[in-house]
PDB file of C-alpha atoms in Angstrom:
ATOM      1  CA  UNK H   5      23.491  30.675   2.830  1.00  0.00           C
ATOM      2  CA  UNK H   6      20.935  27.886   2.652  1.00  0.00           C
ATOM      3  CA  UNK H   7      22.102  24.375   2.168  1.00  0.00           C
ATOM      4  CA  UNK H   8      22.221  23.898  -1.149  1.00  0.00           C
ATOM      5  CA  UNK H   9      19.461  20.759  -1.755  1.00  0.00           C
ATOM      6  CA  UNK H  10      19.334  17.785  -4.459  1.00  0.00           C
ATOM      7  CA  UNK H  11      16.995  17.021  -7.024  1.00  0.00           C
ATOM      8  CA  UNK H  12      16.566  13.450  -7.249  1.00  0.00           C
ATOM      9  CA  UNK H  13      13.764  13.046  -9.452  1.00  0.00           C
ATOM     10  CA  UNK H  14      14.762  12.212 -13.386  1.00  0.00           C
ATOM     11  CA  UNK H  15      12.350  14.494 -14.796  1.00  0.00           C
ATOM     12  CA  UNK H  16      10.488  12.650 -17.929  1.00  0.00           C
ATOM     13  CA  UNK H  17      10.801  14.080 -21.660  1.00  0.00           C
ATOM     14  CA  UNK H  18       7.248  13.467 -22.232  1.00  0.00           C
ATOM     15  CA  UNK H  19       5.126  15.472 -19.338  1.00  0.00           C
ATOM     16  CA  UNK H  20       3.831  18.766 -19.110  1.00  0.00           C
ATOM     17  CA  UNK H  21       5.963  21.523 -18.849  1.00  0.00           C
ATOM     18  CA  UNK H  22       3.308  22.410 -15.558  1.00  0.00           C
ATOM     19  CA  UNK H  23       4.580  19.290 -14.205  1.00  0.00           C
ATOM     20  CA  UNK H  24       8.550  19.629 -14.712  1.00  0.00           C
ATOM     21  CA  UNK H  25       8.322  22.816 -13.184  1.00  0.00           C
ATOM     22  CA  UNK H  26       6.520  20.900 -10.076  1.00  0.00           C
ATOM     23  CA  UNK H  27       9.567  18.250 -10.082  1.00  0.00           C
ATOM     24  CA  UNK H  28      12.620  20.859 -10.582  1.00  0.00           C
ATOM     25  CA  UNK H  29      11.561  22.406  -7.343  1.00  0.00           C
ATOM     26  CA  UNK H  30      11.227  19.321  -5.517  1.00  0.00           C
ATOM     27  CA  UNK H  31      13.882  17.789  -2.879  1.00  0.00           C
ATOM     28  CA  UNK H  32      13.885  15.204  -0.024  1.00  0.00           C
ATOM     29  CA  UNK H  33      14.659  18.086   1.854  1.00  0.00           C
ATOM     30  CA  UNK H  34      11.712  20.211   1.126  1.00  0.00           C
ATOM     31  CA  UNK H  35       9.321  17.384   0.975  1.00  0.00           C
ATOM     32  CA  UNK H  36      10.375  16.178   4.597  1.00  0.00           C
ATOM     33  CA  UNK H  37      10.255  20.108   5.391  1.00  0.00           C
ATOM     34  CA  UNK H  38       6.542  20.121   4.365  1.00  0.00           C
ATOM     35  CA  UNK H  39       5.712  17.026   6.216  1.00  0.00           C
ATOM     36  CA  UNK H  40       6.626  18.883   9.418  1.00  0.00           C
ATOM     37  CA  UNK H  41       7.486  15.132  11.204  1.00  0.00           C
ATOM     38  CA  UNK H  42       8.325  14.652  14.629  1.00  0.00           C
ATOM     39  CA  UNK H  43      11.774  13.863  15.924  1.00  0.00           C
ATOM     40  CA  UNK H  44      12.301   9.982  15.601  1.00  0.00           C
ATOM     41  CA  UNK H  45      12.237   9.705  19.463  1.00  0.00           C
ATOM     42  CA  UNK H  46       9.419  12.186  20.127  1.00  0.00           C
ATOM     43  CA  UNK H  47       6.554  10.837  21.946  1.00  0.00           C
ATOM     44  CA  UNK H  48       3.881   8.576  20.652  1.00  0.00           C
ATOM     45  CA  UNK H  49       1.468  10.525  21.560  1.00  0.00           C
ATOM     46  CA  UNK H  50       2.786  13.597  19.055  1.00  0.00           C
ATOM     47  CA  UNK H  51       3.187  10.810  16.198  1.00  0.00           C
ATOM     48  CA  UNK H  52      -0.358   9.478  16.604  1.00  0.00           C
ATOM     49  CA  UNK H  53      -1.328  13.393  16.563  1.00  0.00           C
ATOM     50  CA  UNK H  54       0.568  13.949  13.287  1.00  0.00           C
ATOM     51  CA  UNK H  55      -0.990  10.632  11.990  1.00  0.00           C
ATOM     52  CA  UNK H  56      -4.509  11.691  12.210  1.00  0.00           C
ATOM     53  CA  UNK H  57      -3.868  15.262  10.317  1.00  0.00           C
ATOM     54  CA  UNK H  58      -2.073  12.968   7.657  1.00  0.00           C
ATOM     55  CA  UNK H  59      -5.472  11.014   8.079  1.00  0.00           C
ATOM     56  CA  UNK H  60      -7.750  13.799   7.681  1.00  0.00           C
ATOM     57  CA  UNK H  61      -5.959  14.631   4.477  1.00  0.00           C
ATOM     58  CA  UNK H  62      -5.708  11.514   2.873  1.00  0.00           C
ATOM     59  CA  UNK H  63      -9.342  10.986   3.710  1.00  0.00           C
ATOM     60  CA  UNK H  64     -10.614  14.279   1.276  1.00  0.00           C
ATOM     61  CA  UNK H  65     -10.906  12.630  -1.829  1.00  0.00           C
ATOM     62  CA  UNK H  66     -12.104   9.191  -0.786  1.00  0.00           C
ATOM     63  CA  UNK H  67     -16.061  10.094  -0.895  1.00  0.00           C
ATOM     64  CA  UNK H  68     -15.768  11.071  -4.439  1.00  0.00           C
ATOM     65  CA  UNK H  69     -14.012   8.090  -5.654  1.00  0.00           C
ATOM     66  CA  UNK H  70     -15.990   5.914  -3.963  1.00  0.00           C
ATOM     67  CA  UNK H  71     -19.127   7.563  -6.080  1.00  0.00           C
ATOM     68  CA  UNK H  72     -17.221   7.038  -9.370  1.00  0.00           C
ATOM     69  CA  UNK H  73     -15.943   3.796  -9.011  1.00  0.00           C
ATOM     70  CA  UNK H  74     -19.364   2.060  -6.395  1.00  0.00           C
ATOM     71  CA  UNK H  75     -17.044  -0.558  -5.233  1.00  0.00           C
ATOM     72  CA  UNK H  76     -17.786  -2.767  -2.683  1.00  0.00           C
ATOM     73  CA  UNK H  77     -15.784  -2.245   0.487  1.00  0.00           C
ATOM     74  CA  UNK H  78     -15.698  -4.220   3.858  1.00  0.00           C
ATOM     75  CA  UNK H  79     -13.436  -4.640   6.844  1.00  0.00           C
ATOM     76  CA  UNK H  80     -12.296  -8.090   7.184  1.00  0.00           C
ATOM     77  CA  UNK H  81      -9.672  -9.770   9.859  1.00  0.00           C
ATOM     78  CA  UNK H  82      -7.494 -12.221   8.679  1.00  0.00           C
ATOM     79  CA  UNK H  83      -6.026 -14.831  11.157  1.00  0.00           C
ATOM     80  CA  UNK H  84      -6.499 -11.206  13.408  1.00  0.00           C
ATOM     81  CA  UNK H  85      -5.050  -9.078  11.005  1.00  0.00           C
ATOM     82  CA  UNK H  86      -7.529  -6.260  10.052  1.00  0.00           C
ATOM     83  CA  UNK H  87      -7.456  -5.838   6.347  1.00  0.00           C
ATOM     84  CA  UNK H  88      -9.834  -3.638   3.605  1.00  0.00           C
ATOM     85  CA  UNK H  89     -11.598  -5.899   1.309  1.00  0.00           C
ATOM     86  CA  UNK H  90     -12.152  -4.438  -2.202  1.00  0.00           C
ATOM     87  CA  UNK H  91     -14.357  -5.919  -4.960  1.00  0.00           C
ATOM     88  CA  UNK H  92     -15.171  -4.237  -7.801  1.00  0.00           C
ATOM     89  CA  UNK H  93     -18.746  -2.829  -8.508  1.00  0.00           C
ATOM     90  CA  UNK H  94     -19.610  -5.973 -10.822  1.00  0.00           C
ATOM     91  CA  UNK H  95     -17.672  -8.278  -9.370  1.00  0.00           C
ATOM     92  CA  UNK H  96     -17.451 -12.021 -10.031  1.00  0.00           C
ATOM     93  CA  UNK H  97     -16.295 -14.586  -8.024  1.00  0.00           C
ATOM     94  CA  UNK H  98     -12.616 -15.620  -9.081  1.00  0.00           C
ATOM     95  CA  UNK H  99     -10.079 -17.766  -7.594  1.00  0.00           C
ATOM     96  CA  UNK H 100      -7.146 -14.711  -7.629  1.00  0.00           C
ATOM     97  CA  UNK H 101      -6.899 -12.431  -5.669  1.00  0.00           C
ATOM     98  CA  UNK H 102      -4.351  -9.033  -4.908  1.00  0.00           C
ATOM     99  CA  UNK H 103      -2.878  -7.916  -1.871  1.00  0.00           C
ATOM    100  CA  UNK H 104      -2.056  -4.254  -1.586  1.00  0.00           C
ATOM    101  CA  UNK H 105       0.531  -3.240   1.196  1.00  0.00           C
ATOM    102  CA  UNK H 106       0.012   0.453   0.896  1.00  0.00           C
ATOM    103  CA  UNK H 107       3.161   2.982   1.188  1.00  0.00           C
ATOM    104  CA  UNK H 108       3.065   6.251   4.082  1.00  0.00           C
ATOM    105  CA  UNK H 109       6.929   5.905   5.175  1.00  0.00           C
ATOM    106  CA  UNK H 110       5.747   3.093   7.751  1.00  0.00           C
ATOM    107  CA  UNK H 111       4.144   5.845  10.027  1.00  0.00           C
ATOM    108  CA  UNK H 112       1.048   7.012   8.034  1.00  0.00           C
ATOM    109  CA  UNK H 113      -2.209   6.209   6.651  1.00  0.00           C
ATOM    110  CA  UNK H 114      -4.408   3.394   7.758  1.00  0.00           C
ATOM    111  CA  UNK H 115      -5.609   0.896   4.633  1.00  0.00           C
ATOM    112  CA  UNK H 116      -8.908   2.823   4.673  1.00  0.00           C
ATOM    113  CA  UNK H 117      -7.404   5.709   2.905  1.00  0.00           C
ATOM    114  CA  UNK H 118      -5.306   4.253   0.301  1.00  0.00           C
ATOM    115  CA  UNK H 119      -8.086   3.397  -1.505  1.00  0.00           C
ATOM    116  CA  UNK H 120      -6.534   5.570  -4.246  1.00  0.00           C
ATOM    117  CA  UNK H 121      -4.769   2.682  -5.554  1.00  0.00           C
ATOM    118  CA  UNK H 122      -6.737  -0.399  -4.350  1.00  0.00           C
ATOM    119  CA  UNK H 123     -10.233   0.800  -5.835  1.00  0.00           C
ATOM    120  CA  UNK H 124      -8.921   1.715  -9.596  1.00  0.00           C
ATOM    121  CA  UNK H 125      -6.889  -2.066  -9.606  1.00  0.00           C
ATOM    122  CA  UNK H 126     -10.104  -3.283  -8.500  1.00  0.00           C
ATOM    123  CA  UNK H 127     -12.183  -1.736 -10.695  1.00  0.00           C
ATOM    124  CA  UNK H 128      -9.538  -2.452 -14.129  1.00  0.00           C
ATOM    125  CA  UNK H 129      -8.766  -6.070 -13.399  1.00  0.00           C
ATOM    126  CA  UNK H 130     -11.729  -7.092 -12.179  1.00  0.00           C
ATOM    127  CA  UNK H 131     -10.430  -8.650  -9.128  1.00  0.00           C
ATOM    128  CA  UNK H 132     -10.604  -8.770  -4.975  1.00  0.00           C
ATOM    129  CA  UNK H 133      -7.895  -6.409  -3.217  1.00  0.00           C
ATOM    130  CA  UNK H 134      -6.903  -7.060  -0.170  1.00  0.00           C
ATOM    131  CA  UNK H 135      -5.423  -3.784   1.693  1.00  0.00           C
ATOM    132  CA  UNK H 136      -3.642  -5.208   4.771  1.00  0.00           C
ATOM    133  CA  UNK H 137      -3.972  -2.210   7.372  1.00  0.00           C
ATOM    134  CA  UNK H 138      -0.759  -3.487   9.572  1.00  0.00           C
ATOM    135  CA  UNK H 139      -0.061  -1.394  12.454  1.00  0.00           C
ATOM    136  CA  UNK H 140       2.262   1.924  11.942  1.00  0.00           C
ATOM    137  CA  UNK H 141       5.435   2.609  12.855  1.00  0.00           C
ATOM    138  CA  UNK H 142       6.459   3.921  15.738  1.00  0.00           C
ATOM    139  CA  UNK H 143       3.727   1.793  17.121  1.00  0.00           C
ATOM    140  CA  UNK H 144       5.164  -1.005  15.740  1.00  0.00           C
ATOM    141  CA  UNK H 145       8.799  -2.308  14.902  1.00  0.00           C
ATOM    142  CA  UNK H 146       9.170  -3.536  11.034  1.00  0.00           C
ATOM    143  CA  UNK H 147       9.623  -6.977  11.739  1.00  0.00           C
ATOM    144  CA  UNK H 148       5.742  -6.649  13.197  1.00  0.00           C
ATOM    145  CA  UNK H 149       4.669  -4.710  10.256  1.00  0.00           C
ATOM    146  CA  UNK H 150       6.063  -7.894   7.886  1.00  0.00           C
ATOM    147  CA  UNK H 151       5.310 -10.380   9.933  1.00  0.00           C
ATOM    148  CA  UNK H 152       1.718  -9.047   9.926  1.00  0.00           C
ATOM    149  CA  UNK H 153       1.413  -8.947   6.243  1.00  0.00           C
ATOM    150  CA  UNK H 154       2.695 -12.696   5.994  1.00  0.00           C
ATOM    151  CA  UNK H 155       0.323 -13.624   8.671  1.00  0.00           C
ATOM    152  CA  UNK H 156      -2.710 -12.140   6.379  1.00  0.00           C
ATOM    153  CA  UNK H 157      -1.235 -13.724   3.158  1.00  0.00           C
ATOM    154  CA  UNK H 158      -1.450 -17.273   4.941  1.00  0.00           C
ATOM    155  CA  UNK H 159      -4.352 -16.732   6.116  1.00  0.00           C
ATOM    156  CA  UNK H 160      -5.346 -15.900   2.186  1.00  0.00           C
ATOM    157  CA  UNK H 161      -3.913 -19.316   1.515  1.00  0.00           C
ATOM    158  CA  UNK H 162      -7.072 -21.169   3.252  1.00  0.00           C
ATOM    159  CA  UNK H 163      -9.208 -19.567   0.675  1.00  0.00           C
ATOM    160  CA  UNK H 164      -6.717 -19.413  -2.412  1.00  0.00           C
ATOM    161  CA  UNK H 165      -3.858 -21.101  -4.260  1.00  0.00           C
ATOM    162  CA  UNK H 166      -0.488 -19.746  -3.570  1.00  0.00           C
ATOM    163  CA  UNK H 167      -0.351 -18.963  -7.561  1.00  0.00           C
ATOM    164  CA  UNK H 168      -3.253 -17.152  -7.551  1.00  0.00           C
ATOM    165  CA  UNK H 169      -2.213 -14.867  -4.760  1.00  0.00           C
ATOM    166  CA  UNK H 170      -0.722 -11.549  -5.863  1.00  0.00           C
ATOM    167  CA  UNK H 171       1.395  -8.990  -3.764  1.00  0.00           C
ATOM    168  CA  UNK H 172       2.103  -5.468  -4.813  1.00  0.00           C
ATOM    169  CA  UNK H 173       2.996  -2.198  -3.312  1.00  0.00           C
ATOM    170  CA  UNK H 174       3.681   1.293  -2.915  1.00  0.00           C
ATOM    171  CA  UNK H 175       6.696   3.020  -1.524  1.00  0.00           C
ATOM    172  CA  UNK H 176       7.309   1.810   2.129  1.00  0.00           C
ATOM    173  CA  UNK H 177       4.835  -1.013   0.987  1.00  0.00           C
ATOM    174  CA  UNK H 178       7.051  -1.861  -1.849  1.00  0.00           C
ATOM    175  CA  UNK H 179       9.885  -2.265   0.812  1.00  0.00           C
ATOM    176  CA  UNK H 180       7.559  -4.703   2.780  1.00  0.00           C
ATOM    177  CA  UNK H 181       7.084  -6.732  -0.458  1.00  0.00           C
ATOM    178  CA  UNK H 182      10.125  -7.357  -0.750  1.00  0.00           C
ATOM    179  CA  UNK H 183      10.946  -8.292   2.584  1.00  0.00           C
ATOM    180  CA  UNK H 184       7.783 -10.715   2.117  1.00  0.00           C
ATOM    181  CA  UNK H 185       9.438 -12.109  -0.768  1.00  0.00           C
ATOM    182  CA  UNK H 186      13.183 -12.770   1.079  1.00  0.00           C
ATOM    183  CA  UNK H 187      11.127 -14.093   4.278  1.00  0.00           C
ATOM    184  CA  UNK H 188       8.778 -16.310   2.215  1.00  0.00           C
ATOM    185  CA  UNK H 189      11.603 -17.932   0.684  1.00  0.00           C
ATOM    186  CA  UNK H 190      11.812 -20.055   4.061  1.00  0.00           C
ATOM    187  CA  UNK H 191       8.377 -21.139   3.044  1.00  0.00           C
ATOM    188  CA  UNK H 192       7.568 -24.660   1.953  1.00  0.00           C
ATOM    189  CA  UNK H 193       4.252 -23.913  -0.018  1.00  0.00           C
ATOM    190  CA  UNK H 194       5.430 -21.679  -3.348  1.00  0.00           C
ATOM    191  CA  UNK H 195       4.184 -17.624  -3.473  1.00  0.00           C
ATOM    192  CA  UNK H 196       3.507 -15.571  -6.820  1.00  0.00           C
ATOM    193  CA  UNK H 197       6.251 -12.591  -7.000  1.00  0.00           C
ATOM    194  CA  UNK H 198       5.004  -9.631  -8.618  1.00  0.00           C
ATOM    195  CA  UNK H 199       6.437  -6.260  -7.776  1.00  0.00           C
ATOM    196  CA  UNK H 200       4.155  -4.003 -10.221  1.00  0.00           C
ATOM    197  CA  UNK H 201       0.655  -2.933 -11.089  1.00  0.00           C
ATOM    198  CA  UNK H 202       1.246  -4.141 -14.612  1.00  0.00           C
ATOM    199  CA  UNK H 203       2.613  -7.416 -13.910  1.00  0.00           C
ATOM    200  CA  UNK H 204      -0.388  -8.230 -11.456  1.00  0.00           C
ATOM    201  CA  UNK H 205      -2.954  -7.649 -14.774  1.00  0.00           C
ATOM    202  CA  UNK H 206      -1.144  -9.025 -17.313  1.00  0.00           C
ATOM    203  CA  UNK H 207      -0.524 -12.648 -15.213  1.00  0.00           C
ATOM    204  CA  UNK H 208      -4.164 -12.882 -14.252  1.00  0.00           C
ATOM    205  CA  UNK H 209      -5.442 -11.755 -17.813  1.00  0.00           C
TER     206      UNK H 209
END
C-alpha cells in the first residue's frame, strides 16, 4: 500500500471549485516527487544540471511579461553583489526603494527569472525593486546567502535612508527576511521591517 500522504494546504471557501480540486490532490510528498531533486549530498555538478532545467522553465513566461508590463530592467552589483534592478515603465525618481529576496527552496532560480513578482510590484507601486540574485544553495551555505543580502541592503544605504528601504519575500526568501531582520538587529543604523506585499504599498503610499 502507498504511504498514505498529507494535505497541508487549508483550502479557501471562496476559489474555484477548478482550483480546490488542484489543492485536494496536492502534498509535500507529491510536489517534492515532481521536482525529481537530487539527493542532498549528490554532486554539484547534478544540482547545477537540475538548476538550469528549473531555469529553462521559469524562464517561459518572462518574454511575455516583459511586453505587458515594458519595465526597465538592468543588472547592477552592489558592494559585489549582483542584483536585478527593476523600475517601472514610467518611472520617477523616488527616495524608496524595495528589495525582493526571491523564494526557489535556496537551490533554484537566479533573480532574472523571478521577475514574476518583482515586475507587477514595480509596475503597482511605482517604485525601484531590487532582486538580490545571491548565490544558490548547495553552492553556497545560508549564512552566505544572508550575509549576501545584508551586504546589498548596506550597500542600498549609500543611496537611501534606512526608512525608506523595504525588504520582502517569497518562500525560502521569506526565511532570509527574517533572518535579515534577527541579524540586523545587531545593527546600529535602524531598518524598515515589512514582511508582505501589502505592507510595502501601503507604508510608501
Amino acid at each position: 500500500m502507498a504511504p498514505k500522504t498529507q494535505n497541508q494546504v487549508p483550502i479557501p471557501a471562496t476559489i474555484s471549485e477548478a482550483a480546490k480540486t488542484m489543492l485536494r490532490g496536492w502534498s509535500i510528498e507529491g510536489r517534492n516527487a515532481g521536482a525529481n531533486l537530487p539527493k542532498h549530498n549528490a554532486p554539484i555538478a547534478e544540482w547545477e544540471e537540475r538548476q538550469h532545467t528549473f531555469k529553462i522553465e521559469a524562464e517561459k513566461p518572462i518574454a511575455q511579461l516583459l511586453e505587458l508590463y515594458q519595465p526597465q530592467v538592468e543588472t547592477i552589483f552592489l558592494d559585489g553583489i549582483r542584483a536585478i534592478d527593476i523600475k517601472p515603465k514610467n518611472y520617477q525618481e523616488s527616495d524608496k526603494v524595495i528589495i525582493y529576496i526571491h523564494g526557489g527552496a535556496f537551490v533554484f532560480y537566479p533573480a532574472d527569472v523571478t521577475l514574476l513578482s518583482s515586475v507587477p510590484l514595480a509596475d503597482t507601486s511605482n517604485l525601484r525593486i531590487i532582486a538580490i540574485d545571491y548565490t544558490l544553495a548547495p553552492q553556497a551555505k545560508c549564512s552566505q546567502i544572508l550575509d549576501e543580502v545584508i551586504t546589498a541592503y548596506k550597500a542600498l544605504l549609500k543611496t537611501y535612508k534606512a526608512e525608506h528601504v523595504a525588504v520582502y519575500g517569497d518562500s525560502a526568501g521569506e526565511h532570509d527576511y527574517c533572518s535579515f531582520n534577527f541579524k540586523n538587529a545587531r545593527f546600529k543604523n535602524k531598518f524598515t521591517k515589512f514582511r508582505c506585499i501589502m505592507v510595502c504599498l501601503v507604508r510608501f503610499k
